[in-house]
Amino acid sequence: MPGGSGSSSRTGVRVVVVGDRGTGKSSLIAAAATESVPEKVPPVHAPTRLPPDFYPDRVPVTIIDTSSSLENKGKLNEELKRADAVVLTYACNQQSTLSRLSSYWLPELRRLEIKVPIIVAGCKLDLRGDHNATSLEEVMGPIMQQFREIETCVECSATTMIQVPDVFYYAQKAVLHPTAPLFDHDEQTLKPRCVRALKRIFIICDHDMDGALNDAELNEFQVKCFNAPLQPAEIVGVKRVVQEKQHDGVNDLGLTLSGFLFLHALFIEKGRLETTWAVLRKFGYGDDLELRDDFLPVPTKLSPDQSVELASEAVEFLRGIFGLYDIDNDGAVRPAELEDLFLTAPESPWDEAPYKDAAETTALGNLTLKGFVSKWALMTLLDPRHSLANLIYVGYGGDPAAALRVTRKRSVDRKKQQTERNVFRCLLFGPQNAGKSALLNSFLERPFSENYAPTTGEQYAVNVVDQPGGNKKTLILQEIPEEGVKKILSNKEALASCDVTIFVYDSSDEYSWKRTKELLVEVARLGEDSGYGVPCLLIASKDDLKPYTMAVQDSARVINFLYLVFACSKLCG
């Protein structure tokens, strides 16, 4: 597999050069810019631009020189925080400047939280005497072990032009083709996200789904990524290299996933990161090893009272893939099977809130089909981009632009008194200990628990509800903690994406009812003022306890009062 440039979408790379005074920073920059030995060098070189055609990736490099004097420390720190990469210099003929790398400069960069690649450049190589001729690996090995942020080291001389262009080439390369997302130097292995991305690419290229890339599939992959086919002898050579080092990397059918991963680890170990990045970028990945925006055509909402749903074709795909992973056909997938489903995604999207406990499971904790489809509906509503990306990660082969759809405005639906939406959102209000969480659990058919813990963060419950005539709709309940009400009331569009509000109160508690009344009036007023009014439903919980009798009579008066107030406001408006 010949390497390709694999350039990122960057339009430039900003390299900041730092180091002790007299280590040759300005001379290094002048020599790189003029491609000649500098005769007269200023104390601090002006910003210098290497044009796009200077290096093969055709991305311009801007080099910023700095002063190490104390009075310029503020400016130095500002430049470092704007850097894409840092070149840290020492003088090959001054041992003290080498010692200062680990005693001052590298700790200082950590203190400033400079999280960009660092290239260490040993300047003035021509002035180092033969008695100091220690190998670079011997000199820098211990320092690189301690400071893993160092990308590479190079020795150079502005006087003899030895390896001057290489310094900034390595800096550019470290930015355009970064090592950190791909490879763990401590473990000497590909990182999990890199493995997951490459596994997805392998599966896409394995057209006959036999678990190996045959010669034709390898060639198609090669042409797609590098615009050049492999010659038969090259294919034989690739397989031989893999077989020698990875016994299960090749079988009678072709190159296996194990062999595919081994090849990319080998490219990275040999410094050919541009090859692996060319593959990843051709299949839509950015530097974070997630699909880029240009591969995710997410539809745009034109109004806050619209929402995004999965199209019917995408829902059918999800039902089909659920069946593939429900190996024992019991109507549910185990956590391990769900993890397998998302092995080609950067990580499982449902391991954390708000998705983790938001859908129906069996008594054994396995996710039912209703729960599976419901979680996708919730993810699509809350984060359409993330939903579309994960749909593609798990193998959706349809048109990504048609996988999601934007619903009609809720205001139009209410006027027409009909809707084509399949997902409905409900906000659940109420004071602490009113029974909101119990209602959510009941909606997911979970048993009642006596253990009470107030809800502090976002909590959702989503399930498929059967309608008369066999129709199915998805209902999303979102519990609003009492301390979260203020945030809702301060946002004029908070109710725009809501279809109904529920107010829950403890029917045995006077305070619970009074506080619920206040919440109901406040939310109803927000709906009236914003133009996004929604139906309100009152629920009296804990009906098994002795009731607070005034609540029943009072609730009717509250509803009538609200109706009159808002009717008058409409007439007066």
Coordinates of C-alpha atoms in Angstrom, one line a residue:
M1 CA 0.0 0.0 0.0
P2 CA 1.9 3.1 -1.2
G3 CA 1.5 6.1 1.0
G4 CA -0.5 9.2 0.1
S5 CA -0.5 12.7 1.4
G6 CA -3.7 12.3 3.3
S7 CA -3.8 16.0 4.0
S8 CA -6.3 17.4 6.5
S9 CA -8.6 20.3 5.7
R10 CA -6.2 22.7 7.4
T11 CA -5.3 25.8 5.4
G12 CA -2.1 26.6 7.3
V13 CA 0.1 25.5 10.2
R14 CA 1.5 27.9 12.8
V15 CA 4.8 26.9 14.3
V16 CA 6.2 28.8 17.3
V17 CA 10.0 28.5 17.9
V18 CA 11.2 28.7 21.6
G19 CA 14.3 28.0 23.5
D20 CA 17.2 29.6 25.4
R21 CA 18.9 32.7 24.2
G22 CA 21.7 31.9 21.8
T23 CA 20.5 28.4 20.8
G24 CA 20.1 29.5 17.1
K25 CA 16.3 30.1 16.8
S26 CA 16.5 33.1 14.5
S27 CA 19.3 31.6 12.4
L28 CA 17.3 28.4 11.9
I29 CA 14.2 30.4 10.7
A30 CA 16.3 32.6 8.4
A31 CA 18.0 29.5 6.8
A32 CA 14.6 27.8 6.3
A33 CA 13.0 30.8 4.8
T34 CA 15.8 31.7 2.3
E35 CA 17.1 28.1 1.8
S36 CA 20.6 29.5 2.2
V37 CA 23.1 30.2 4.9
P38 CA 22.1 33.4 6.7
E39 CA 24.7 36.2 6.8
K40 CA 23.0 38.7 9.1
V41 CA 20.3 37.6 11.5
P42 CA 18.1 39.8 13.7
P43 CA 17.7 39.0 17.4
V44 CA 14.1 38.0 16.8
H45 CA 13.1 37.1 13.3
A46 CA 9.9 38.6 11.8
P47 CA 7.0 36.1 11.2
T48 CA 8.0 33.9 8.2
R49 CA 5.8 32.1 5.8
L50 CA 6.8 29.0 3.9
P51 CA 4.6 28.8 0.8
P52 CA 2.3 25.8 0.0
D53 CA 4.7 24.3 -2.5
F54 CA 7.5 24.1 0.1
Y55 CA 6.5 20.7 1.4
P56 CA 4.5 17.8 -0.3
D57 CA 1.3 18.4 1.6
R58 CA 1.0 21.8 0.0
V59 CA -0.1 23.5 3.2
P60 CA 1.7 26.8 4.1
V61 CA 3.7 27.1 7.3
T62 CA 3.9 30.3 9.4
I63 CA 6.9 30.4 11.6
I64 CA 6.9 32.6 14.7
D65 CA 10.2 33.5 16.4
T66 CA 10.3 34.4 20.1
S67 CA 12.5 36.1 22.6
S68 CA 13.3 34.2 25.8
S69 CA 13.9 37.4 27.8
L70 CA 11.8 37.9 31.0
E71 CA 10.3 41.2 29.8
N72 CA 8.8 39.3 26.7
K73 CA 7.5 36.4 28.7
G74 CA 3.8 37.5 28.3
K75 CA 4.1 37.8 24.5
L76 CA 5.9 34.4 24.4
N77 CA 3.0 32.8 26.3
E78 CA 0.4 34.4 24.0
E79 CA 2.2 33.0 21.0
L80 CA 2.5 29.5 22.5
K81 CA -1.3 29.4 23.1
R82 CA -1.9 30.2 19.4
A83 CA 0.6 27.5 18.2
D84 CA -0.3 24.4 16.2
A85 CA 3.2 23.0 16.9
V86 CA 6.2 24.1 18.9
V87 CA 9.9 23.8 17.9
L88 CA 12.0 23.7 21.0
T89 CA 15.7 24.5 20.4
Y90 CA 18.9 23.7 22.2
A91 CA 22.5 24.2 21.1
C92 CA 24.5 21.0 20.3
N93 CA 27.7 22.7 21.6
Q94 CA 26.2 23.9 24.9
Q95 CA 25.3 21.1 27.3
S96 CA 23.5 23.6 29.6
T97 CA 20.9 24.3 27.0
L98 CA 20.1 20.6 26.6
S99 CA 19.7 20.3 30.4
R100 CA 17.3 23.2 30.4
L101 CA 14.9 21.3 28.1
S102 CA 13.8 19.0 31.0
S103 CA 14.6 21.3 33.9
Y104 CA 12.6 24.4 32.5
W105 CA 11.2 24.4 29.0
L106 CA 9.2 21.2 28.9
P107 CA 7.7 21.6 32.4
E108 CA 6.9 25.2 31.5
L109 CA 5.0 24.1 28.4
R110 CA 3.0 21.6 30.6
R111 CA 2.3 24.4 33.1
L112 CA 0.9 26.5 30.3
E113 CA -1.2 23.5 29.1
I114 CA 0.3 23.7 25.6
K115 CA -1.2 20.5 24.2
V116 CA 0.4 20.6 20.7
P117 CA 3.2 18.5 19.1
I118 CA 6.7 19.4 20.2
I119 CA 9.7 19.1 17.9
V120 CA 13.1 19.3 19.6
A121 CA 15.7 20.8 17.4
G122 CA 19.4 20.6 18.3
C123 CA 20.9 23.6 16.5
K124 CA 24.6 24.5 15.7
L125 CA 25.4 20.9 14.9
D126 CA 28.5 22.1 13.0
L127 CA 30.0 23.5 16.3
R128 CA 29.8 20.3 18.3
G129 CA 33.2 18.8 18.7
D130 CA 34.1 15.2 18.1
H131 CA 34.5 14.6 21.8
N132 CA 30.7 15.3 22.2
A133 CA 29.6 13.0 19.4
T134 CA 26.9 11.2 21.3
S135 CA 24.0 9.7 19.3
L136 CA 20.8 11.7 19.2
E137 CA 18.9 8.7 20.5
E138 CA 21.3 8.4 23.5
V139 CA 20.9 12.2 24.3
M140 CA 17.1 12.5 23.8
G141 CA 15.9 9.0 24.7
P142 CA 15.5 9.6 28.5
I143 CA 13.9 13.0 27.9
M144 CA 11.4 11.6 25.4
Q145 CA 10.5 8.8 27.9
Q146 CA 9.7 11.5 30.5
F147 CA 7.9 13.9 28.1
R148 CA 5.7 11.9 25.7
E149 CA 4.5 15.1 24.1
I150 CA 7.8 15.3 22.1
E151 CA 6.9 14.2 18.6
T152 CA 10.4 13.8 17.3
C153 CA 13.9 15.2 17.6
V154 CA 16.3 16.4 14.9
E155 CA 19.8 17.9 14.8
C156 CA 20.5 20.7 12.3
S157 CA 22.9 23.4 11.3
A158 CA 22.0 26.8 9.8
T159 CA 25.6 27.3 8.8
T160 CA 25.9 24.0 6.7
M161 CA 22.1 23.8 6.0
I162 CA 22.1 20.2 7.4
Q163 CA 18.4 19.1 8.0
V164 CA 17.1 22.7 8.3
P165 CA 14.0 22.1 6.2
D166 CA 13.4 18.9 8.1
V167 CA 12.7 20.7 11.3
F168 CA 9.6 22.5 10.0
Y169 CA 8.6 19.5 7.8
Y170 CA 8.4 17.4 11.0
A171 CA 6.4 20.2 12.7
Q172 CA 4.0 20.4 9.8
K173 CA 3.7 16.7 9.6
A174 CA 2.9 16.3 13.3
V175 CA 0.0 18.7 12.9
L176 CA -1.4 17.4 9.6
H177 CA -0.8 13.7 10.4
P178 CA -0.8 13.6 14.3
T179 CA 0.4 10.5 16.1
A180 CA -1.6 11.0 19.3
P181 CA -5.1 10.0 18.0
L182 CA -3.7 6.8 16.4
F183 CA -1.0 5.2 18.5
D184 CA -0.2 4.6 22.1
H185 CA 3.6 4.8 22.5
D186 CA 3.6 3.4 26.0
E187 CA 1.7 0.3 24.9
Q188 CA 3.1 0.2 21.4
T189 CA -0.4 -0.4 20.0
L190 CA -3.1 1.3 18.0
K191 CA -5.5 3.3 20.1
P192 CA -9.1 2.0 20.6
R193 CA -10.7 4.7 18.5
C194 CA -8.2 4.1 15.6
V195 CA -8.9 0.3 15.8
R196 CA -12.7 1.0 15.7
A197 CA -12.4 3.3 12.7
L198 CA -10.1 0.9 10.7
K199 CA -12.5 -2.0 11.5
R200 CA -15.4 0.0 10.0
I201 CA -13.3 0.7 6.9
F202 CA -12.3 -3.0 6.6
I203 CA -16.0 -4.1 6.8
I204 CA -17.0 -1.5 4.1
C205 CA -14.3 -2.8 1.8
D206 CA -15.1 -6.5 2.4
H207 CA -17.8 -6.6 -0.2
D208 CA -18.4 -10.4 -0.1
M209 CA -18.4 -10.3 3.8
D210 CA -16.1 -13.3 4.1
G211 CA -13.9 -11.7 6.7
A212 CA -10.9 -11.1 4.3
L213 CA -9.9 -8.6 1.6
N214 CA -9.2 -10.6 -1.6
D215 CA -7.0 -9.2 -4.3
A216 CA -9.8 -7.4 -6.1
E217 CA -11.1 -5.8 -2.9
L218 CA -7.5 -4.8 -1.9
N219 CA -7.1 -3.1 -5.3
E220 CA -10.4 -1.3 -5.1
F221 CA -9.4 -0.1 -1.6
Q222 CA -6.0 1.1 -2.9
V223 CA -7.5 3.0 -5.9
K224 CA -10.1 4.7 -3.6
C225 CA -7.5 5.9 -1.1
F226 CA -4.5 6.5 -3.3
N227 CA -5.7 6.7 -6.9
A228 CA -3.3 3.9 -8.0
P229 CA -3.8 0.1 -8.2
L230 CA -1.5 -2.4 -6.7
Q231 CA 0.5 -4.6 -9.1
P232 CA 0.2 -8.4 -8.5
A233 CA 3.8 -8.5 -7.2
E234 CA 3.0 -5.7 -4.7
I235 CA 0.0 -7.6 -3.4
V236 CA 2.2 -10.7 -2.9
G237 CA 4.8 -8.5 -1.1
V238 CA 2.2 -7.0 1.2
K239 CA 0.9 -10.4 2.2
R240 CA 4.4 -11.7 2.7
V241 CA 5.2 -8.9 5.1
V242 CA 2.0 -9.5 7.1
Q243 CA 2.5 -13.3 7.2
E244 CA 6.0 -13.0 8.5
K245 CA 4.9 -10.9 11.5
Q246 CA 1.2 -11.7 12.0
H247 CA 0.3 -15.3 11.5
D248 CA -3.4 -14.8 11.4
G249 CA -3.1 -11.7 9.2
V250 CA -3.5 -13.6 6.0
N251 CA -5.6 -16.7 5.1
D252 CA -6.7 -18.5 2.0
L253 CA -9.3 -15.8 1.3
G254 CA -7.0 -12.8 1.6
L255 CA -5.9 -10.1 4.1
T256 CA -7.8 -10.5 7.4
L257 CA -8.8 -7.7 9.8
S258 CA -5.9 -8.6 12.0
G259 CA -3.5 -8.2 9.0
F260 CA -5.2 -4.9 8.0
L261 CA -4.7 -3.5 11.5
F262 CA -1.1 -4.8 11.6
L263 CA -0.2 -3.0 8.4
H264 CA -1.4 0.3 9.8
A265 CA 0.5 -0.2 13.0
L266 CA 3.6 -0.9 10.9
F267 CA 3.1 2.3 8.8
I268 CA 2.9 4.3 12.0
E269 CA 5.9 2.7 13.6
K270 CA 7.9 3.5 10.5
G271 CA 6.8 7.1 10.6
R272 CA 4.4 6.8 7.6
L273 CA 1.4 8.3 9.4
E274 CA 0.3 10.0 6.2
T275 CA -0.6 6.6 4.8
T276 CA -3.0 5.8 7.6
W277 CA -4.4 9.3 7.7
A278 CA -5.0 9.2 3.9
V279 CA -7.2 6.1 4.5
L280 CA -9.1 7.5 7.5
R281 CA -9.7 10.9 5.7
K282 CA -10.9 9.2 2.5
F283 CA -13.6 7.5 4.6
G284 CA -14.7 10.7 6.3
Y285 CA -12.7 10.8 9.6
G286 CA -11.3 14.0 11.2
D287 CA -8.4 14.4 13.6
D288 CA -10.7 13.2 16.5
L289 CA -11.5 10.0 14.6
E290 CA -15.1 10.9 14.3
L291 CA -16.9 11.5 11.0
R292 CA -16.5 15.0 9.7
D293 CA -19.4 17.4 9.1
D294 CA -19.0 17.1 5.3
F295 CA -20.0 13.4 5.7
L296 CA -23.0 14.2 7.9
P297 CA -25.7 16.0 5.9
V298 CA -27.9 16.8 9.0
P299 CA -31.2 18.6 8.0
T300 CA -31.6 22.1 9.4
K301 CA -34.6 23.2 11.5
L302 CA -36.0 26.5 10.3
S303 CA -38.1 27.1 13.3
P304 CA -37.7 26.2 17.1
D305 CA -41.0 24.3 17.1
Q306 CA -39.8 21.8 14.6
S307 CA -37.9 18.7 15.5
V308 CA -35.8 16.0 13.8
E309 CA -36.8 12.4 13.5
L310 CA -35.5 9.2 11.9
A311 CA -37.0 8.5 8.5
S312 CA -38.9 5.3 8.1
E313 CA -36.1 3.7 6.0
A314 CA -33.6 4.3 8.8
V315 CA -36.0 2.9 11.4
E316 CA -36.4 -0.3 9.3
F317 CA -32.7 -0.6 9.0
L318 CA -32.4 -0.4 12.8
R319 CA -35.1 -3.0 13.3
G320 CA -33.1 -5.3 10.9
I321 CA -29.8 -4.7 12.6
F322 CA -31.4 -5.4 16.0
G323 CA -32.5 -8.8 14.7
L324 CA -28.9 -9.6 13.6
Y325 CA -27.5 -8.9 17.1
D326 CA -30.4 -10.6 18.9
I327 CA -28.7 -14.0 18.4
D328 CA -31.0 -16.0 20.6
N329 CA -34.1 -14.4 19.2
D330 CA -35.5 -13.5 22.6
G331 CA -36.5 -10.0 21.6
A332 CA -33.7 -8.4 23.5
V333 CA -30.0 -7.7 23.2
R334 CA -27.5 -8.2 26.0
P335 CA -25.1 -5.4 27.0
A336 CA -22.2 -7.4 25.3
E337 CA -24.2 -7.7 22.1
L338 CA -24.9 -4.0 22.2
E339 CA -21.2 -3.3 22.7
D340 CA -20.5 -5.5 19.6
L341 CA -23.0 -3.4 17.6
F342 CA -21.1 -0.2 18.3
L343 CA -17.6 -1.7 17.8
T344 CA -17.2 0.4 14.6
A345 CA -18.3 3.6 16.4
P346 CA -15.7 5.7 18.3
E347 CA -17.5 4.4 21.5
S348 CA -20.9 3.2 22.6
P349 CA -23.1 6.3 22.6
W350 CA -25.4 5.1 25.3
D351 CA -23.0 4.4 28.1
E352 CA -23.7 7.8 29.8
A353 CA -26.6 10.0 30.6
P354 CA -29.1 11.0 29.2
Y355 CA -29.3 7.7 27.3
K356 CA -28.0 5.1 29.7
D357 CA -31.2 4.3 31.7
A358 CA -33.7 6.0 29.5
A359 CA -35.4 3.0 27.8
E360 CA -37.2 -0.2 28.5
T361 CA -35.1 -3.3 29.5
T362 CA -35.9 -6.8 30.6
A363 CA -35.6 -8.0 34.2
L364 CA -32.1 -9.2 33.3
G365 CA -31.1 -5.7 32.0
N366 CA -31.2 -6.6 28.3
L367 CA -32.5 -3.9 25.8
T368 CA -35.8 -4.7 24.1
L369 CA -36.6 -3.8 20.5
K370 CA -38.9 -1.1 21.8
G371 CA -36.1 0.2 24.0
F372 CA -33.6 0.0 21.2
V373 CA -35.7 2.0 18.7
S374 CA -36.7 4.4 21.5
K375 CA -33.0 5.3 22.4
W376 CA -32.4 6.1 18.7
A377 CA -35.5 8.3 18.7
L378 CA -34.2 10.2 21.8
M379 CA -30.7 10.6 20.4
T380 CA -32.1 11.9 17.1
L381 CA -34.3 14.5 18.9
L382 CA -31.5 15.7 21.3
D383 CA -28.5 15.4 19.0
P384 CA -29.3 14.7 15.3
R385 CA -25.7 14.9 14.2
H386 CA -24.6 12.3 16.7
S387 CA -27.5 10.1 15.8
L388 CA -26.7 10.3 12.0
A389 CA -23.0 9.6 12.7
N390 CA -23.8 6.5 14.8
L391 CA -26.3 5.3 12.2
I392 CA -23.4 5.4 9.6
Y393 CA -21.0 3.8 12.0
V394 CA -23.2 0.8 12.5
G395 CA -23.5 0.2 8.8
Y396 CA -26.4 2.2 7.4
G397 CA -25.9 2.1 3.7
G398 CA -28.8 4.3 2.5
D399 CA -28.5 8.0 1.5
P400 CA -27.4 9.8 4.7
A401 CA -29.2 13.0 3.5
A402 CA -32.5 11.0 3.6
A403 CA -31.9 9.2 6.9
L404 CA -33.3 12.1 9.1
R405 CA -36.3 14.3 8.4
V406 CA -37.4 17.7 9.9
T407 CA -41.0 17.7 11.1
R408 CA -43.6 20.3 10.3
K409 CA -44.0 23.2 12.8
R410 CA -46.0 22.3 15.9
S411 CA -48.0 25.5 15.5
V412 CA -49.2 24.3 12.1
D413 CA -50.0 20.9 13.5
R414 CA -52.2 22.4 16.2
K415 CA -54.0 24.6 13.7
K416 CA -54.7 21.7 11.4
Q417 CA -55.3 19.4 14.4
Q418 CA -53.3 16.7 12.8
T419 CA -49.7 15.7 12.6
E420 CA -47.3 13.3 10.8
R421 CA -44.8 13.3 13.6
N422 CA -43.9 10.0 15.2
V423 CA -42.0 11.3 18.3
F424 CA -43.6 13.4 21.0
R425 CA -41.8 15.3 23.8
C426 CA -43.3 15.9 27.2
L427 CA -41.8 18.0 30.0
L428 CA -42.5 16.7 33.5
F429 CA -42.6 19.3 36.3
G430 CA -43.2 19.0 40.0
P431 CA -41.7 19.7 43.5
Q432 CA -39.2 17.3 45.1
N433 CA -40.7 14.0 46.3
A434 CA -43.8 14.5 44.2
G435 CA -43.3 11.2 42.4
K436 CA -41.9 12.3 39.0
S437 CA -39.1 9.7 38.9
A438 CA -41.6 7.0 39.9
L439 CA -43.8 8.0 37.0
L440 CA -40.8 7.7 34.6
N441 CA -40.0 4.3 36.0
S442 CA -43.6 3.2 35.6
F443 CA -43.6 4.3 32.0
L444 CA -40.6 2.0 31.4
E445 CA -42.4 -0.8 33.3
R446 CA -39.9 -0.8 36.1
P447 CA -40.9 -1.9 39.6
F448 CA -41.6 0.8 42.2
S449 CA -38.7 1.5 44.6
E450 CA -39.0 2.9 48.1
N451 CA -35.5 4.3 47.9
Y452 CA -35.9 8.0 47.2
A453 CA -33.1 10.1 45.7
P454 CA -33.9 13.6 44.3
T455 CA -33.1 14.0 40.6
T456 CA -30.2 16.4 40.0
G457 CA -29.4 16.2 36.3
E458 CA -31.2 15.5 33.1
Q459 CA -33.4 12.4 33.2
Y460 CA -35.4 10.9 30.4
A461 CA -37.8 8.0 29.8
V462 CA -38.7 7.1 26.3
N463 CA -40.9 4.3 25.1
V464 CA -43.1 3.2 22.1
V465 CA -46.8 3.7 22.8
D466 CA -49.4 1.6 20.9
Q467 CA -52.2 3.7 19.3
P468 CA -55.7 2.6 18.2
G469 CA -55.6 1.1 14.8
G470 CA -52.1 -0.4 15.3
N471 CA -50.2 2.8 15.0
K472 CA -47.1 3.3 17.1
K473 CA -45.8 6.6 18.5
T474 CA -42.7 7.3 20.6
L475 CA -43.2 9.4 23.7
I476 CA -40.2 11.1 25.4
L477 CA -40.7 12.1 29.0
Q478 CA -38.1 14.6 30.4
E479 CA -38.1 15.2 34.1
I480 CA -37.3 18.8 35.1
P481 CA -35.7 18.9 38.6
E482 CA -37.1 21.8 40.7
E483 CA -33.8 23.6 40.5
G484 CA -33.9 23.3 36.7
V485 CA -37.2 25.2 36.4
K486 CA -35.5 28.6 36.5
K487 CA -33.5 27.8 33.4
I488 CA -36.7 26.7 31.5
L489 CA -38.5 29.9 32.5
S490 CA -35.6 32.1 31.4
N491 CA -35.6 30.7 27.8
K492 CA -38.5 32.0 25.6
E493 CA -38.1 29.0 23.3
A494 CA -38.0 26.3 26.0
L495 CA -41.5 25.1 25.2
A496 CA -41.1 25.3 21.4
S497 CA -40.0 21.7 21.0
C498 CA -42.5 20.4 23.6
D499 CA -45.9 18.8 22.8
V500 CA -47.3 18.6 26.3
T501 CA -46.4 19.4 29.9
I502 CA -47.2 17.3 32.9
F503 CA -47.4 18.6 36.5
V504 CA -47.1 16.0 39.2
Y505 CA -47.9 16.6 42.9
D506 CA -48.1 14.5 46.0
S507 CA -51.9 14.3 46.6
S508 CA -51.3 13.8 50.3
D509 CA -49.1 16.9 50.8
E510 CA -50.3 20.5 51.0
Y511 CA -47.0 22.1 50.1
S512 CA -46.6 19.8 47.1
W513 CA -49.9 20.9 45.7
K514 CA -49.2 24.6 46.3
R515 CA -45.8 24.5 44.7
T516 CA -47.2 22.6 41.8
K517 CA -49.9 25.3 41.3
E518 CA -47.1 27.9 41.2
L519 CA -45.1 25.9 38.6
L520 CA -48.2 25.4 36.5
V521 CA -49.0 29.1 36.4
E522 CA -45.4 30.0 35.6
V523 CA -45.0 27.5 32.8
A524 CA -48.4 28.4 31.3
R525 CA -47.6 32.1 31.4
L526 CA -44.3 31.3 29.6
G527 CA -46.2 29.5 26.9
E528 CA -48.6 32.4 26.5
D529 CA -45.9 35.1 26.4
S530 CA -43.7 33.2 24.0
G531 CA -46.4 31.9 21.6
Y532 CA -45.5 28.3 22.3
G533 CA -48.3 27.4 24.6
V534 CA -48.8 23.6 25.2
P535 CA -51.5 21.5 26.8
C536 CA -51.0 20.9 30.5
L537 CA -51.9 17.7 32.4
L538 CA -52.2 17.5 36.2
I539 CA -51.4 14.2 37.8
A540 CA -52.1 13.5 41.5
S541 CA -49.6 10.9 42.7
K542 CA -49.5 8.7 45.8
D543 CA -53.2 8.1 45.7
D544 CA -52.8 5.3 48.2
L545 CA -52.0 7.9 51.0
K546 CA -54.6 10.0 52.8
P547 CA -55.4 12.8 50.4
Y548 CA -55.1 16.6 50.9
T549 CA -58.8 17.3 50.2
M550 CA -58.5 20.9 49.1
A551 CA -56.2 19.9 46.2
V552 CA -59.1 18.2 44.3
Q553 CA -61.4 21.3 44.5
D554 CA -58.5 23.7 44.1
S555 CA -57.3 22.0 40.9
A556 CA -60.5 22.7 39.0
R557 CA -60.4 26.4 40.1
V558 CA -56.8 26.7 38.9
I559 CA -57.6 25.3 35.5
N560 CA -60.6 27.6 35.1
F561 CA -58.7 30.6 36.3
L562 CA -55.9 30.0 33.8
Y563 CA -58.4 29.6 31.0
L564 CA -60.0 32.9 31.8
V565 CA -56.8 34.8 32.2
F566 CA -55.3 33.6 29.0
A567 CA -58.6 34.0 27.1
C568 CA -58.7 37.6 28.2
S569 CA -55.1 38.2 27.3
K570 CA -55.9 37.0 23.8
L571 CA -58.9 39.3 23.5
C572 CA -56.9 42.3 24.8
G573 CA -53.9 41.5 22.6

